[in-house]
Amino acid sequence: MAPSGSYDLLVVGGGNAALCAALSARARGLAVLIVEAAPKHFRGGNSRHTRNVRTMHERPLDVLSDSYPEEEYWLDLVKVTGGLTDEKLARMTIRQTAQHPAWMKCHGARFQPALGGTLQLGRTNLFFLGGGKALINAYYAAAEAMGVDVAYETEAIDFDIRDGRFVSAIVNGQGSQREIRAKALVAAAGGFEANLEWLREAWGPPADNFIVRGTPYNTGRVLKRLLDTGAKSIGDPTQGHCVAIDARSPKFDGGIVTRVDAVSLGIVVNKHAQRFYDEGEDFWPKRYAIWGRLIARQPDQIGFAIIDAKSMGRFMPPLYPAIESESISDLATRLGLDAIALAKTVADFNAAARSGGFDHTILDECRTENIDPPKSHWARPLDTPPYYAYPLRPGITFTYLGVAVDDRARMVLADDTPAPNIFAAGEIMAGNVLGNGYLAGIGMAIGTTFGRIAGEEAARHVRG
């Protein structure tokens, strides 16, 4: 790091949003320092676990097919959020995604065709060749080539903010503390999902059974300090990107490979062997992020996705192998469930299923009748052994409680005025757009849009 006081911009955080801000600011001539709490091999926050970004386009673009216009993107977002979104900021995010592919390529990103299985995203989402880690590595290489300074294993632990204006930060890096002064700050340090105490404060005892599938370095320390020093909060602490992941996953940092995508092709039961929600409500990319909260509301926060041989191979294979059996009764025993109860649940579901030409790539006519909860699509009897099951826990990726921002990515203060030189991007402000629910690839869209804006606006502020 250069001597204290020599930076134009301090970027706190080391993921996609932080890098987009740093690259944009450096391109405009600013002296930039990134402080990343993680060691180099863990750099990138949750961005290193991602695979794609949701992208608006009016015609086929790169590896994206057909078109995905603004209005459709907006309606998809409204549907998953239930309208809990700031329309101005959301539409701005959407429109900016049309510029993302060219900008990302200029900084080393490469793309590949969409993955198969239950991810119907070939038209809407741009997949990164090599995944999120390759994207992050490309951005770091670009940043270092441009002269951006990076301090790993360095955490911002306090800020000097006077009358809403950033003056300096105290950082703790490799055993020593120092003050970093800068003319502007970009906060891009994520949410508080890795802070188990804060999760329990929000959720109560059920949080003890949550698995943090994202980075262990998003402790919420930066978020809390900004809120304590006058930032206006946005979002609900119990809302977040929370999906159903394999219950055998590690407590932290299991990443996207722990997600179980078999849900829409079978049934899901709780510890009492009872179904509790429509597994085929909509395409999986529009519904996968509700299943973490659904499991969180079940007894002991545990569920089980069950399919038969007909569905094996039709979804993205998860990290852990399925629990397999030739009979439903034996499968129940292996899962620790009541065999009679599970056999009845499966028999009732099978009797209610109505065939209609199964096709997991469309909203088909295979549905149930006279059963609660229903299954709206892809409802086929579980009648072909072997049978397979995946135990499920709530897997939280990031939280939606954050700081409010305006359309220039400026952090909004409690009195609704923008801070002149404090900007926010990524998960720390995602609650402005995501009040509820999640849409595959929207997190990277928010981070890229607001990261770029934050870097540009910081440069505008510094250069006057």
Short mmCIF file of C-alpha atoms in Angstrom, two decimals:
data_model
loop_
_atom_site.label_atom_id
_atom_site.label_comp_id
_atom_site.label_asym_id
_atom_site.label_seq_id
_atom_site.Cartn_x
_atom_site.Cartn_y
_atom_site.Cartn_z
CA MET A 1 0.00 0.00 0.00
CA ALA A 2 1.08 3.54 -0.72
CA PRO A 3 1.57 5.97 2.17
CA SER A 4 -1.54 6.96 4.09
CA GLY A 5 -3.42 9.82 2.45
CA SER A 6 -2.22 9.20 -1.10
CA TYR A 7 -5.29 7.47 -2.52
CA ASP A 8 -8.13 9.06 -4.41
CA LEU A 9 -10.45 6.10 -3.80
CA LEU A 10 -10.64 3.38 -1.18
CA VAL A 11 -12.69 0.34 -2.21
CA VAL A 12 -13.69 -1.92 0.68
CA GLY A 13 -14.42 -5.43 -0.54
CA GLY A 14 -12.92 -7.68 -3.18
CA GLY A 15 -15.77 -9.18 -5.20
CA ASN A 16 -17.40 -8.33 -8.51
CA ALA A 17 -18.92 -4.99 -7.45
CA ALA A 18 -15.69 -3.82 -5.83
CA LEU A 19 -13.64 -4.72 -8.89
CA CYS A 20 -16.08 -3.06 -11.27
CA ALA A 21 -15.82 0.12 -9.17
CA ALA A 22 -12.03 -0.03 -9.01
CA LEU A 23 -11.65 -0.67 -12.74
CA SER A 24 -14.05 2.13 -13.65
CA ALA A 25 -12.39 4.63 -11.30
CA ARG A 26 -8.86 3.70 -12.36
CA ALA A 27 -9.81 4.09 -16.04
CA ARG A 28 -10.65 7.70 -15.17
CA GLY A 29 -7.27 8.32 -13.60
CA LEU A 30 -7.91 7.76 -9.89
CA ALA A 31 -5.35 6.22 -7.56
CA VAL A 32 -7.27 3.25 -6.16
CA LEU A 33 -6.74 0.86 -3.26
CA ILE A 34 -8.83 -2.28 -2.75
CA VAL A 35 -8.83 -3.79 0.73
CA GLU A 36 -9.98 -7.41 0.70
CA ALA A 37 -10.53 -9.20 4.01
CA ALA A 38 -9.89 -12.62 2.48
CA PRO A 39 -6.49 -14.06 1.61
CA LYS A 40 -5.62 -14.07 -2.06
CA HIS A 41 -6.76 -17.63 -2.71
CA PHE A 42 -10.21 -16.81 -1.21
CA ARG A 43 -10.57 -13.42 -2.87
CA GLY A 44 -13.74 -12.46 -4.69
CA GLY A 45 -16.46 -12.88 -2.08
CA ASN A 46 -19.55 -14.67 -3.34
CA SER A 47 -18.75 -13.66 -6.92
CA ARG A 48 -16.26 -16.52 -7.23
CA HIS A 49 -19.14 -18.96 -6.73
CA THR A 50 -21.38 -17.51 -9.42
CA ARG A 51 -21.86 -18.78 -12.97
CA ASN A 52 -23.75 -16.12 -14.89
CA VAL A 53 -25.26 -12.66 -15.13
CA ARG A 54 -28.82 -11.90 -16.25
CA THR A 55 -28.60 -9.69 -19.31
CA MET A 56 -31.12 -7.61 -21.24
CA HIS A 57 -30.72 -7.76 -25.04
CA GLU A 58 -32.96 -6.88 -27.99
CA ARG A 59 -31.47 -9.43 -30.40
CA PRO A 60 -29.16 -12.47 -30.21
CA LEU A 61 -25.98 -11.40 -28.42
CA ASP A 62 -22.75 -13.35 -28.12
CA VAL A 63 -23.89 -16.75 -26.78
CA LEU A 64 -27.38 -15.46 -25.85
CA SER A 65 -30.25 -16.53 -28.09
CA ASP A 66 -33.32 -14.62 -29.28
CA SER A 67 -34.05 -11.48 -27.20
CA TYR A 68 -34.74 -10.55 -23.59
CA PRO A 69 -36.23 -7.04 -23.57
CA GLU A 70 -36.38 -4.66 -20.64
CA GLU A 71 -40.08 -5.12 -19.96
CA GLU A 72 -39.86 -8.91 -19.72
CA TYR A 73 -36.83 -8.64 -17.43
CA TRP A 74 -38.72 -6.14 -15.28
CA LEU A 75 -41.83 -8.33 -15.05
CA ASP A 76 -39.68 -11.33 -14.10
CA LEU A 77 -38.14 -9.25 -11.30
CA VAL A 78 -41.51 -7.96 -10.10
CA LYS A 79 -42.84 -11.51 -9.97
CA VAL A 80 -40.08 -12.87 -7.75
CA THR A 81 -39.92 -9.81 -5.50
CA GLY A 82 -43.68 -9.41 -5.18
CA GLY A 83 -43.18 -5.77 -6.10
CA LEU A 84 -40.75 -5.12 -3.22
CA THR A 85 -38.24 -3.22 -5.34
CA ASP A 86 -37.32 0.36 -6.15
CA GLU A 87 -38.54 0.56 -9.76
CA LYS A 88 -36.23 3.42 -10.73
CA LEU A 89 -33.11 1.64 -9.50
CA ALA A 90 -34.29 -1.73 -10.76
CA ARG A 91 -34.96 -0.47 -14.28
CA MET A 92 -31.65 1.35 -14.28
CA THR A 93 -29.95 -1.92 -13.34
CA ILE A 94 -31.77 -3.75 -16.12
CA ARG A 95 -30.96 -1.19 -18.82
CA GLN A 96 -27.30 -1.11 -17.85
CA THR A 97 -26.99 -4.87 -18.35
CA ALA A 98 -27.16 -4.33 -22.11
CA GLN A 99 -23.70 -2.74 -21.80
CA HIS A 100 -22.24 -5.42 -19.56
CA PRO A 101 -21.04 -8.00 -22.13
CA ALA A 102 -18.79 -5.61 -24.06
CA TRP A 103 -17.42 -4.03 -20.87
CA MET A 104 -16.75 -7.38 -19.27
CA LYS A 105 -14.97 -8.67 -22.35
CA CYS A 106 -12.74 -5.61 -22.36
CA HIS A 107 -11.60 -6.63 -18.88
CA GLY A 108 -10.89 -10.26 -19.67
CA ALA A 109 -14.24 -12.02 -19.31
CA ARG A 110 -15.12 -14.84 -21.68
CA PHE A 111 -18.49 -16.50 -22.16
CA GLN A 112 -19.87 -19.94 -22.93
CA PRO A 113 -23.28 -21.32 -23.96
CA ALA A 114 -25.81 -21.84 -21.18
CA LEU A 115 -25.69 -25.02 -19.16
CA GLY A 116 -28.37 -27.67 -19.54
CA GLY A 117 -30.50 -29.50 -17.01
CA THR A 118 -33.19 -27.47 -15.30
CA LEU A 119 -31.52 -24.11 -16.01
CA GLN A 120 -33.63 -22.64 -18.84
CA LEU A 121 -31.31 -19.66 -19.17
CA GLY A 122 -29.90 -19.75 -22.70
CA ARG A 123 -31.92 -16.67 -23.63
CA THR A 124 -31.62 -14.64 -20.44
CA ASN A 125 -28.29 -15.32 -18.73
CA LEU A 126 -24.73 -14.91 -19.91
CA PHE A 127 -22.51 -17.71 -18.54
CA PHE A 128 -18.87 -17.11 -17.68
CA LEU A 129 -16.33 -19.46 -19.22
CA GLY A 130 -14.65 -20.98 -16.17
CA GLY A 131 -17.33 -19.65 -13.82
CA GLY A 132 -17.13 -16.83 -11.34
CA LYS A 133 -13.60 -17.60 -10.22
CA ALA A 134 -12.29 -17.17 -13.77
CA LEU A 135 -14.16 -13.87 -14.04
CA ILE A 136 -12.72 -12.63 -10.74
CA ASN A 137 -9.20 -13.67 -11.74
CA ALA A 138 -9.58 -11.81 -15.03
CA TYR A 139 -10.74 -8.67 -13.26
CA TYR A 140 -7.88 -8.78 -10.76
CA ALA A 141 -5.39 -9.22 -13.59
CA ALA A 142 -6.90 -6.23 -15.37
CA ALA A 143 -6.91 -4.14 -12.19
CA GLU A 144 -3.28 -4.93 -11.36
CA ALA A 145 -2.21 -4.21 -14.96
CA MET A 146 -3.91 -0.82 -14.68
CA GLY A 147 -2.13 0.00 -11.43
CA VAL A 148 -4.84 -0.65 -8.86
CA ASP A 149 -3.31 -1.50 -5.47
CA VAL A 150 -4.74 -4.52 -3.64
CA ALA A 151 -4.25 -5.36 0.05
CA TYR A 152 -5.32 -8.92 0.93
CA GLU A 153 -6.12 -10.13 4.44
CA THR A 154 -6.95 -6.53 5.26
CA GLU A 155 -10.24 -5.66 6.94
CA ALA A 156 -11.79 -2.23 7.33
CA ILE A 157 -12.71 -2.09 11.00
CA ASP A 158 -13.77 1.54 11.43
CA PHE A 159 -14.52 4.71 9.48
CA ASP A 160 -14.06 8.39 10.20
CA ILE A 161 -17.21 9.93 8.74
CA ARG A 162 -17.93 13.54 9.53
CA ASP A 163 -21.25 15.16 8.62
CA GLY A 164 -21.87 12.38 6.12
CA ARG A 165 -18.47 12.75 4.46
CA PHE A 166 -15.83 10.02 4.45
CA VAL A 167 -12.43 11.08 5.76
CA SER A 168 -10.51 7.88 6.46
CA ALA A 169 -10.71 4.23 7.42
CA ILE A 170 -8.90 2.16 10.01
CA VAL A 171 -7.82 -1.13 8.49
CA ASN A 172 -6.36 -4.18 10.15
CA GLY A 173 -3.96 -6.01 7.87
CA GLN A 174 -1.72 -8.90 8.78
CA GLY A 175 -1.44 -8.05 12.44
CA SER A 176 -1.18 -4.27 12.33
CA GLN A 177 -3.61 -1.38 12.13
CA ARG A 178 -3.24 1.75 10.06
CA GLU A 179 -5.28 4.67 8.85
CA ILE A 180 -6.08 4.98 5.14
CA ARG A 181 -7.17 8.39 3.97
CA ALA A 182 -8.94 8.82 0.64
CA LYS A 183 -11.06 11.35 -1.18
CA ALA A 184 -13.89 8.86 -1.71
CA LEU A 185 -15.07 5.49 -0.45
CA VAL A 186 -16.84 2.64 -2.23
CA ALA A 187 -18.39 0.16 0.21
CA ALA A 188 -18.69 -3.22 -1.50
CA ALA A 189 -18.09 -5.61 1.37
CA GLY A 190 -21.26 -7.71 1.15
CA GLY A 191 -23.96 -8.50 3.69
CA PHE A 192 -23.88 -10.17 7.11
CA GLU A 193 -24.64 -13.78 6.20
CA ALA A 194 -21.43 -15.14 7.73
CA ASN A 195 -22.19 -13.49 11.07
CA LEU A 196 -23.98 -16.34 12.85
CA GLU A 197 -24.86 -14.18 15.84
CA TRP A 198 -26.54 -11.58 13.63
CA LEU A 199 -28.39 -14.30 11.70
CA ARG A 200 -29.73 -15.69 14.97
CA GLU A 201 -30.76 -12.20 16.07
CA ALA A 202 -32.82 -11.90 12.87
CA TRP A 203 -34.17 -15.45 12.57
CA GLY A 204 -34.08 -16.82 16.09
CA PRO A 205 -33.18 -20.48 16.82
CA PRO A 206 -33.89 -21.71 13.24
CA ALA A 207 -30.73 -19.87 12.14
CA ASP A 208 -28.66 -22.48 13.98
CA ASN A 209 -29.56 -24.93 11.21
CA PHE A 210 -28.69 -22.59 8.34
CA ILE A 211 -25.69 -23.31 6.17
CA VAL A 212 -23.74 -20.35 4.81
CA ARG A 213 -23.00 -21.45 1.28
CA GLY A 214 -21.21 -18.16 0.56
CA THR A 215 -17.94 -16.67 1.71
CA PRO A 216 -17.09 -16.77 5.44
CA TYR A 217 -15.66 -13.23 5.15
CA ASN A 218 -18.98 -11.39 4.78
CA THR A 219 -19.47 -10.69 8.48
CA GLY A 220 -21.41 -7.44 8.08
CA ARG A 221 -18.84 -5.37 9.95
CA VAL A 222 -18.70 -2.66 7.28
CA LEU A 223 -22.49 -2.62 6.94
CA LYS A 224 -23.01 -2.27 10.68
CA ARG A 225 -20.48 0.53 10.97
CA LEU A 226 -22.07 2.47 8.11
CA LEU A 227 -25.51 2.09 9.67
CA ASP A 228 -24.14 3.19 13.04
CA THR A 229 -22.59 6.30 11.50
CA GLY A 230 -25.75 7.55 9.83
CA ALA A 231 -26.53 5.53 6.71
CA LYS A 232 -30.18 4.94 5.91
CA SER A 233 -31.00 1.24 6.06
CA ILE A 234 -32.90 -0.63 3.39
CA GLY A 235 -34.36 -4.12 3.43
CA ASP A 236 -35.41 -6.76 5.93
CA PRO A 237 -32.74 -8.66 7.92
CA THR A 238 -34.69 -11.90 7.44
CA GLN A 239 -34.70 -11.56 3.66
CA GLY A 240 -31.88 -12.81 1.49
CA HIS A 241 -30.74 -15.12 -1.27
CA CYS A 242 -31.46 -18.41 0.49
CA VAL A 243 -31.71 -21.65 -1.46
CA ALA A 244 -32.16 -25.33 -0.68
CA ILE A 245 -28.75 -26.98 -0.51
CA ASP A 246 -27.56 -30.44 0.40
CA ALA A 247 -27.70 -30.86 4.18
CA ARG A 248 -24.30 -32.56 4.06
CA SER A 249 -22.60 -29.35 2.89
CA PRO A 250 -19.92 -27.60 4.97
CA LYS A 251 -21.05 -24.83 7.31
CA PHE A 252 -19.31 -22.16 5.19
CA ASP A 253 -18.28 -21.61 1.59
CA GLY A 254 -19.71 -24.71 -0.07
CA GLY A 255 -20.69 -22.56 -3.03
CA ILE A 256 -23.06 -23.14 -5.90
CA VAL A 257 -22.19 -26.84 -6.29
CA THR A 258 -24.06 -27.63 -3.07
CA ARG A 259 -27.40 -26.50 -4.53
CA VAL A 260 -29.91 -29.26 -5.31
CA ASP A 261 -31.74 -28.72 -8.61
CA ALA A 262 -33.87 -31.87 -8.52
CA VAL A 263 -36.77 -30.19 -6.67
CA SER A 264 -38.97 -29.39 -9.67
CA LEU A 265 -38.68 -32.95 -11.03
CA GLY A 266 -39.96 -34.77 -7.94
CA ILE A 267 -41.43 -34.00 -4.54
CA VAL A 268 -40.07 -32.42 -1.36
CA VAL A 269 -41.12 -33.59 2.09
CA ASN A 270 -40.34 -32.44 5.63
CA LYS A 271 -39.23 -34.52 8.63
CA HIS A 272 -42.82 -35.79 8.98
CA ALA A 273 -42.73 -37.05 5.36
CA GLN A 274 -45.31 -34.45 4.30
CA ARG A 275 -45.18 -32.28 1.20
CA PHE A 276 -45.53 -28.55 1.95
CA TYR A 277 -45.24 -26.54 -1.30
CA ASP A 278 -45.79 -26.69 -5.07
CA GLU A 279 -42.53 -28.08 -6.45
CA GLY A 280 -43.47 -27.21 -10.05
CA GLU A 281 -44.79 -23.69 -9.58
CA ASP A 282 -42.55 -22.12 -12.24
CA PHE A 283 -39.23 -22.55 -13.99
CA TRP A 284 -36.47 -23.41 -11.52
CA PRO A 285 -34.37 -20.25 -12.13
CA LYS A 286 -37.37 -18.19 -11.02
CA ARG A 287 -38.17 -20.32 -7.98
CA TYR A 288 -35.00 -21.95 -6.67
CA ALA A 289 -34.31 -19.04 -4.31
CA ILE A 290 -37.61 -19.43 -2.42
CA TRP A 291 -36.78 -22.95 -1.28
CA GLY A 292 -34.26 -21.95 1.35
CA ARG A 293 -36.91 -19.95 3.18
CA LEU A 294 -39.47 -22.73 2.70
CA ILE A 295 -37.11 -25.25 4.31
CA ALA A 296 -36.31 -22.73 7.06
CA ARG A 297 -39.99 -22.74 8.06
CA GLN A 298 -40.17 -26.53 8.35
CA PRO A 299 -39.59 -28.44 11.62
CA ASP A 300 -35.87 -28.58 12.40
CA GLN A 301 -35.20 -26.77 9.10
CA ILE A 302 -34.81 -30.04 7.19
CA GLY A 303 -36.37 -31.33 3.98
CA PHE A 304 -35.86 -34.14 1.47
CA ALA A 305 -36.07 -33.93 -2.34
CA ILE A 306 -37.20 -37.26 -3.76
CA ILE A 307 -37.14 -38.37 -7.41
CA ASP A 308 -37.21 -41.66 -9.26
CA ALA A 309 -35.08 -43.11 -12.07
CA LYS A 310 -37.04 -41.23 -14.77
CA SER A 311 -35.68 -37.88 -13.58
CA MET A 312 -32.08 -38.80 -12.90
CA GLY A 313 -29.79 -37.04 -15.36
CA ARG A 314 -32.25 -34.24 -16.17
CA PHE A 315 -30.80 -31.72 -13.71
CA MET A 316 -27.43 -30.26 -12.83
CA PRO A 317 -25.71 -32.92 -10.70
CA PRO A 318 -24.96 -31.62 -7.19
CA LEU A 319 -21.74 -32.18 -5.29
CA TYR A 320 -23.03 -35.02 -3.09
CA PRO A 321 -24.42 -38.30 -4.43
CA ALA A 322 -28.08 -39.10 -3.91
CA ILE A 323 -29.25 -41.51 -1.24
CA GLU A 324 -30.55 -44.46 -3.27
CA SER A 325 -32.97 -47.33 -2.70
CA GLU A 326 -35.06 -49.80 -4.64
CA SER A 327 -38.16 -49.07 -2.53
CA ILE A 328 -39.82 -46.03 -0.99
CA SER A 329 -40.05 -47.76 2.40
CA ASP A 330 -36.35 -48.52 2.51
CA LEU A 331 -35.56 -45.00 1.29
CA ALA A 332 -37.59 -43.63 4.21
CA THR A 333 -35.58 -45.73 6.64
CA ARG A 334 -32.32 -44.47 5.18
CA LEU A 335 -33.55 -40.89 5.56
CA GLY A 336 -34.78 -41.38 9.12
CA LEU A 337 -38.41 -40.84 8.08
CA ASP A 338 -41.56 -42.72 9.00
CA ALA A 339 -41.86 -45.36 6.26
CA ILE A 340 -45.64 -45.60 6.41
CA ALA A 341 -46.05 -41.81 6.24
CA LEU A 342 -43.69 -41.45 3.27
CA ALA A 343 -45.32 -44.34 1.41
CA LYS A 344 -48.72 -42.66 1.84
CA THR A 345 -47.39 -39.27 0.71
CA VAL A 346 -45.93 -40.83 -2.44
CA ALA A 347 -49.04 -42.90 -3.13
CA ASP A 348 -51.31 -39.86 -2.75
CA PHE A 349 -49.07 -37.83 -5.05
CA ASN A 350 -48.94 -40.59 -7.65
CA ALA A 351 -52.74 -40.89 -7.64
CA ALA A 352 -53.12 -37.13 -8.13
CA ALA A 353 -50.64 -36.82 -11.01
CA ARG A 354 -52.16 -36.22 -14.44
CA SER A 355 -50.04 -36.84 -17.53
CA GLY A 356 -49.92 -34.20 -20.21
CA GLY A 357 -46.75 -34.68 -22.22
CA PHE A 358 -43.79 -34.24 -19.87
CA ASP A 359 -41.27 -31.61 -20.98
CA HIS A 360 -39.04 -30.06 -18.33
CA THR A 361 -37.94 -27.30 -20.75
CA ILE A 362 -41.44 -25.74 -20.86
CA LEU A 363 -44.31 -25.17 -18.44
CA ASP A 364 -45.90 -28.47 -19.39
CA GLU A 365 -49.34 -29.92 -18.63
CA CYS A 366 -48.16 -32.58 -16.20
CA ARG A 367 -49.94 -31.47 -13.03
CA THR A 368 -51.77 -32.79 -10.02
CA GLU A 369 -55.48 -32.65 -9.24
CA ASN A 370 -57.31 -32.78 -5.91
CA ILE A 371 -54.25 -32.64 -3.72
CA ASP A 372 -52.84 -29.96 -1.43
CA PRO A 373 -50.30 -28.64 -2.07
CA PRO A 374 -50.65 -29.03 -5.83
CA LYS A 375 -47.83 -29.50 -8.28
CA SER A 376 -48.46 -27.25 -11.28
CA HIS A 377 -45.98 -28.68 -13.79
CA TRP A 378 -43.68 -31.69 -14.29
CA ALA A 379 -45.82 -33.88 -12.01
CA ARG A 380 -45.05 -37.49 -12.85
CA PRO A 381 -45.72 -40.46 -10.57
CA LEU A 382 -42.75 -41.66 -8.56
CA ASP A 383 -43.03 -45.26 -9.76
CA THR A 384 -39.75 -46.22 -11.38
CA PRO A 385 -37.01 -47.55 -9.09
CA PRO A 386 -34.40 -46.92 -8.01
CA TYR A 387 -35.57 -43.96 -5.94
CA TYR A 388 -33.24 -41.14 -4.98
CA ALA A 389 -33.23 -38.50 -2.25
CA TYR A 390 -31.23 -35.45 -1.27
CA PRO A 391 -31.44 -34.05 2.28
CA LEU A 392 -31.97 -30.27 2.25
CA ARG A 393 -31.06 -27.35 4.52
CA PRO A 394 -31.49 -23.59 4.05
CA GLY A 395 -28.34 -22.34 2.33
CA ILE A 396 -27.89 -18.60 2.66
CA THR A 397 -25.74 -16.82 0.08
CA PHE A 398 -26.27 -13.18 0.98
CA THR A 399 -28.59 -10.99 3.05
CA TYR A 400 -30.73 -8.09 1.79
CA LEU A 401 -30.41 -5.72 4.72
CA GLY A 402 -28.17 -2.94 3.46
CA VAL A 403 -27.65 0.76 2.91
CA ALA A 404 -29.93 2.87 0.75
CA VAL A 405 -28.44 4.40 -2.39
CA ASP A 406 -29.53 6.84 -5.08
CA ASP A 407 -29.20 6.49 -8.85
CA ARG A 408 -25.58 7.69 -8.67
CA ALA A 409 -24.71 4.87 -6.22
CA ARG A 410 -24.26 7.44 -3.45
CA MET A 411 -25.05 6.12 0.00
CA VAL A 412 -28.17 7.82 1.37
CA LEU A 413 -28.05 9.15 4.91
CA ALA A 414 -30.77 8.84 7.54
CA ASP A 415 -32.08 12.33 6.66
CA ASP A 416 -32.52 11.18 3.00
CA THR A 417 -29.63 13.26 1.69
CA PRO A 418 -26.84 11.54 -0.27
CA ALA A 419 -23.37 11.30 1.19
CA PRO A 420 -21.11 13.36 -1.12
CA ASN A 421 -18.20 10.95 -1.28
CA ILE A 422 -19.50 7.57 -0.04
CA PHE A 423 -20.74 5.09 -2.63
CA ALA A 424 -22.06 1.56 -2.29
CA ALA A 425 -22.29 -1.36 -4.70
CA GLY A 426 -23.14 -5.05 -4.69
CA GLU A 427 -24.72 -7.06 -1.90
CA ILE A 428 -24.34 -4.27 0.65
CA MET A 429 -27.00 -2.32 -1.28
CA ALA A 430 -28.83 -5.09 -3.16
CA GLY A 431 -31.89 -4.67 -0.92
CA ASN A 432 -32.73 -1.53 -2.89
CA VAL A 433 -33.58 -3.79 -5.83
CA LEU A 434 -34.27 -7.09 -4.05
CA GLY A 435 -36.77 -6.60 -1.26
CA ASN A 436 -37.78 -10.23 -1.52
CA GLY A 437 -37.02 -13.30 -3.64
CA TYR A 438 -34.32 -13.75 -6.23
CA LEU A 439 -33.92 -14.10 -9.97
CA ALA A 440 -31.01 -16.16 -11.31
CA GLY A 441 -28.15 -13.85 -12.29
CA ILE A 442 -29.64 -10.65 -10.84
CA GLY A 443 -27.02 -10.37 -8.08
CA MET A 444 -24.20 -10.06 -10.61
CA ALA A 445 -26.30 -7.62 -12.62
CA ILE A 446 -26.76 -5.37 -9.58
CA GLY A 447 -23.09 -5.60 -8.63
CA THR A 448 -21.84 -4.84 -12.13
CA THR A 449 -24.23 -1.96 -12.70
CA PHE A 450 -23.71 -0.24 -9.37
CA GLY A 451 -20.01 -1.07 -9.22
CA ARG A 452 -19.41 0.68 -12.51
CA ILE A 453 -21.58 3.63 -11.52
CA ALA A 454 -19.86 3.92 -8.14
CA GLY A 455 -16.43 4.03 -9.78
CA GLU A 456 -17.54 6.58 -12.34
CA GLU A 457 -19.25 8.81 -9.78
CA ALA A 458 -16.30 8.59 -7.40
CA ALA A 459 -14.07 9.80 -10.23
CA ARG A 460 -16.50 12.60 -11.01
CA HIS A 461 -16.45 13.65 -7.35
CA VAL A 462 -12.67 13.53 -7.03
CA ARG A 463 -11.98 15.27 -10.32
CA GLY A 464 -14.70 17.86 -9.69
#
